[in-house]
Amino acid sequence: MVFDREPGEQLPFHDREVDPAHAGAAEPSRDARIRHLQRVPLFSGFEESDLRRVSDLARIVELPAGSVVTHIGEPGDSFFVLIDGTVTVRTPVGAGSQLHPGDFFGEMSLLDGEPRSATIVAATDLRLLIVDRAHFWRLMDETPDLIRSILTILSRRVRSLEQTVHAMVHGTNPV
Ligand code: CMP
């Protein structure tokens, strides 16, 4: 069973991606949003003006443990940065790696327009920064450091995946 639930049990956000109208907490003030962003390593080199730009193009949402944030095979329209909490990633080959504060996800569907490549479930209560498709490319254009970070992490994920596939095919650990 992929999800941490009984068959047929409906998790919050089961039918849709995260929608702030259904999330637990009110949107924090701009100052509070920037204080959250200052804690995220992904934005560590950012000037205050860059953080303000991120804050203006994104929103912050809190979700309870068990929420399904992305569904494999479904269309995806948001990019997520994990501010607080842990999520579990289920891919067709990976059995449940975890992402932690400062990690991001959801970039692949925005980059290539394909459906979600993984199901991501909140292992704990979460605080997420969410950037919608409409703002994603503007954010990329305006913050080249973010592009570099995303490319670096994507490269690591490809390497990790190649090692996993190698181990599956050969039944050994790759060198
Ligand atoms: P996307 O395909 O848009 O939605 C699911 C997300 O899971 C995907 O973007 C990546 O951000 C993330 N993801 C996919 N594969 C992995 C992986 N092997 N390790 C960590 N995160 C992943």
mmCIF file with all atom_site columns, N, CA, C and O in Angstrom, residues 159 162-164 166-167 170-175:
data_model
loop_
_atom_site.group_PDB
_atom_site.id
_atom_site.type_symbol
_atom_site.label_atom_id
_atom_site.label_alt_id
_atom_site.label_comp_id
_atom_site.label_asym_id
_atom_site.label_entity_id
_atom_site.label_seq_id
_atom_site.pdbx_PDB_ins_code
_atom_site.Cartn_x
_atom_site.Cartn_y
_atom_site.Cartn_z
_atom_site.occupancy
_atom_site.B_iso_or_equiv
_atom_site.pdbx_formal_charge
_atom_site.auth_seq_id
_atom_site.auth_comp_id
_atom_site.auth_asym_id
_atom_site.auth_atom_id
_atom_site.pdbx_PDB_model_num
ATOM 1  N N  . ARG A 1 159 ? 21.589 10.943 -10.597 1.00 0.00 ? 159 ARG A N  1
ATOM 2  C CA . ARG A 1 159 ? 22.663 10.017 -10.188 1.00 0.00 ? 159 ARG A CA 1
ATOM 3  C C  . ARG A 1 159 ? 22.147 8.958  -9.225  1.00 0.00 ? 159 ARG A C  1
ATOM 4  O O  . ARG A 1 159 ? 22.449 7.773  -9.344  1.00 0.00 ? 159 ARG A O  1
ATOM 5  N N  . GLU A 1 162 ? 20.088 6.473  -11.029 1.00 0.00 ? 162 GLU A N  1
ATOM 6  C CA . GLU A 1 162 ? 20.925 5.558  -11.821 1.00 0.00 ? 162 GLU A CA 1
ATOM 7  C C  . GLU A 1 162 ? 21.551 4.496  -10.919 1.00 0.00 ? 162 GLU A C  1
ATOM 8  O O  . GLU A 1 162 ? 21.629 3.318  -11.280 1.00 0.00 ? 162 GLU A O  1
ATOM 9  N N  . GLN A 1 163 ? 21.976 4.909  -9.737  1.00 0.00 ? 163 GLN A N  1
ATOM 10 C CA . GLN A 1 163 ? 22.580 3.939  -8.810  1.00 0.00 ? 163 GLN A CA 1
ATOM 11 C C  . GLN A 1 163 ? 21.545 2.928  -8.331  1.00 0.00 ? 163 GLN A C  1
ATOM 12 O O  . GLN A 1 163 ? 21.827 1.732  -8.214  1.00 0.00 ? 163 GLN A O  1
ATOM 13 N N  . THR A 1 164 ? 20.335 3.424  -8.087  1.00 0.00 ? 164 THR A N  1
ATOM 14 C CA . THR A 1 164 ? 19.265 2.516  -7.654  1.00 0.00 ? 164 THR A CA 1
ATOM 15 C C  . THR A 1 164 ? 18.955 1.496  -8.743  1.00 0.00 ? 164 THR A C  1
ATOM 16 O O  . THR A 1 164 ? 18.852 0.287  -8.479  1.00 0.00 ? 164 THR A O  1
ATOM 17 N N  . HIS A 1 166 ? 20.893 0.571  -11.199 1.00 0.00 ? 166 HIS A N  1
ATOM 18 C CA . HIS A 1 166 ? 22.054 -0.312 -11.344 1.00 0.00 ? 166 HIS A CA 1
ATOM 19 C C  . HIS A 1 166 ? 22.000 -1.423 -10.301 1.00 0.00 ? 166 HIS A C  1
ATOM 20 O O  . HIS A 1 166 ? 22.191 -2.607 -10.607 1.00 0.00 ? 166 HIS A O  1
ATOM 21 N N  . ALA A 1 167 ? 21.713 -1.044 -9.070  1.00 0.00 ? 167 ALA A N  1
ATOM 22 C CA . ALA A 1 167 ? 21.661 -2.044 -7.998  1.00 0.00 ? 167 ALA A CA 1
ATOM 23 C C  . ALA A 1 167 ? 20.532 -3.043 -8.242  1.00 0.00 ? 167 ALA A C  1
ATOM 24 O O  . ALA A 1 167 ? 20.676 -4.236 -7.967  1.00 0.00 ? 167 ALA A O  1
ATOM 25 N N  . HIS A 1 170 ? 21.690 -5.344 -11.256 1.00 0.00 ? 170 HIS A N  1
ATOM 26 C CA . HIS A 1 170 ? 22.845 -6.218 -10.996 1.00 0.00 ? 170 HIS A CA 1
ATOM 27 C C  . HIS A 1 170 ? 22.785 -6.872 -9.622  1.00 0.00 ? 170 HIS A C  1
ATOM 28 O O  . HIS A 1 170 ? 23.617 -7.725 -9.309  1.00 0.00 ? 170 HIS A O  1
ATOM 29 N N  . GLY A 1 171 ? 21.834 -6.435 -8.824  1.00 0.00 ? 171 GLY A N  1
ATOM 30 C CA . GLY A 1 171 ? 21.724 -7.008 -7.497  1.00 0.00 ? 171 GLY A CA 1
ATOM 31 C C  . GLY A 1 171 ? 22.904 -6.719 -6.607  1.00 0.00 ? 171 GLY A C  1
ATOM 32 O O  . GLY A 1 171 ? 23.186 -7.441 -5.664  1.00 0.00 ? 171 GLY A O  1
ATOM 33 N N  . THR A 1 172 ? 23.616 -5.655 -6.940  1.00 0.00 ? 172 THR A N  1
ATOM 34 C CA . THR A 1 172 ? 24.792 -5.278 -6.141  1.00 0.00 ? 172 THR A CA 1
ATOM 35 C C  . THR A 1 172 ? 24.778 -3.780 -5.933  1.00 0.00 ? 172 THR A C  1
ATOM 36 O O  . THR A 1 172 ? 24.068 -3.046 -6.622  1.00 0.00 ? 172 THR A O  1
ATOM 37 N N  . ASN A 1 173 ? 25.629 -3.345 -5.035  1.00 0.00 ? 173 ASN A N  1
ATOM 38 C CA . ASN A 1 173 ? 25.814 -1.907 -4.887  1.00 0.00 ? 173 ASN A CA 1
ATOM 39 C C  . ASN A 1 173 ? 26.774 -1.433 -5.943  1.00 0.00 ? 173 ASN A C  1
ATOM 40 O O  . ASN A 1 173 ? 27.831 -2.025 -6.150  1.00 0.00 ? 173 ASN A O  1
ATOM 41 N N  . PRO A 1 174 ? 26.427 -0.325 -6.658  1.00 0.00 ? 174 PRO A N  1
ATOM 42 C CA . PRO A 1 174 ? 27.358 0.213  -7.649  1.00 0.00 ? 174 PRO A CA 1
ATOM 43 C C  . PRO A 1 174 ? 28.591 0.773  -6.964  1.00 0.00 ? 174 PRO A C  1
ATOM 44 O O  . PRO A 1 174 ? 28.555 1.094  -5.801  1.00 0.00 ? 174 PRO A O  1
ATOM 45 N N  . VAL A 1 175 ? 29.681 0.870  -7.719  1.00 0.00 ? 175 VAL A N  1
ATOM 46 C CA . VAL A 1 175 ? 30.924 1.401  -7.145  1.00 0.00 ? 175 VAL A CA 1
ATOM 47 C C  . VAL A 1 175 ? 30.733 2.872  -6.817  1.00 0.00 ? 175 VAL A C  1
ATOM 48 O O  . VAL A 1 175 ? 30.196 3.596  -7.597  1.00 0.00 ? 175 VAL A O  1
#
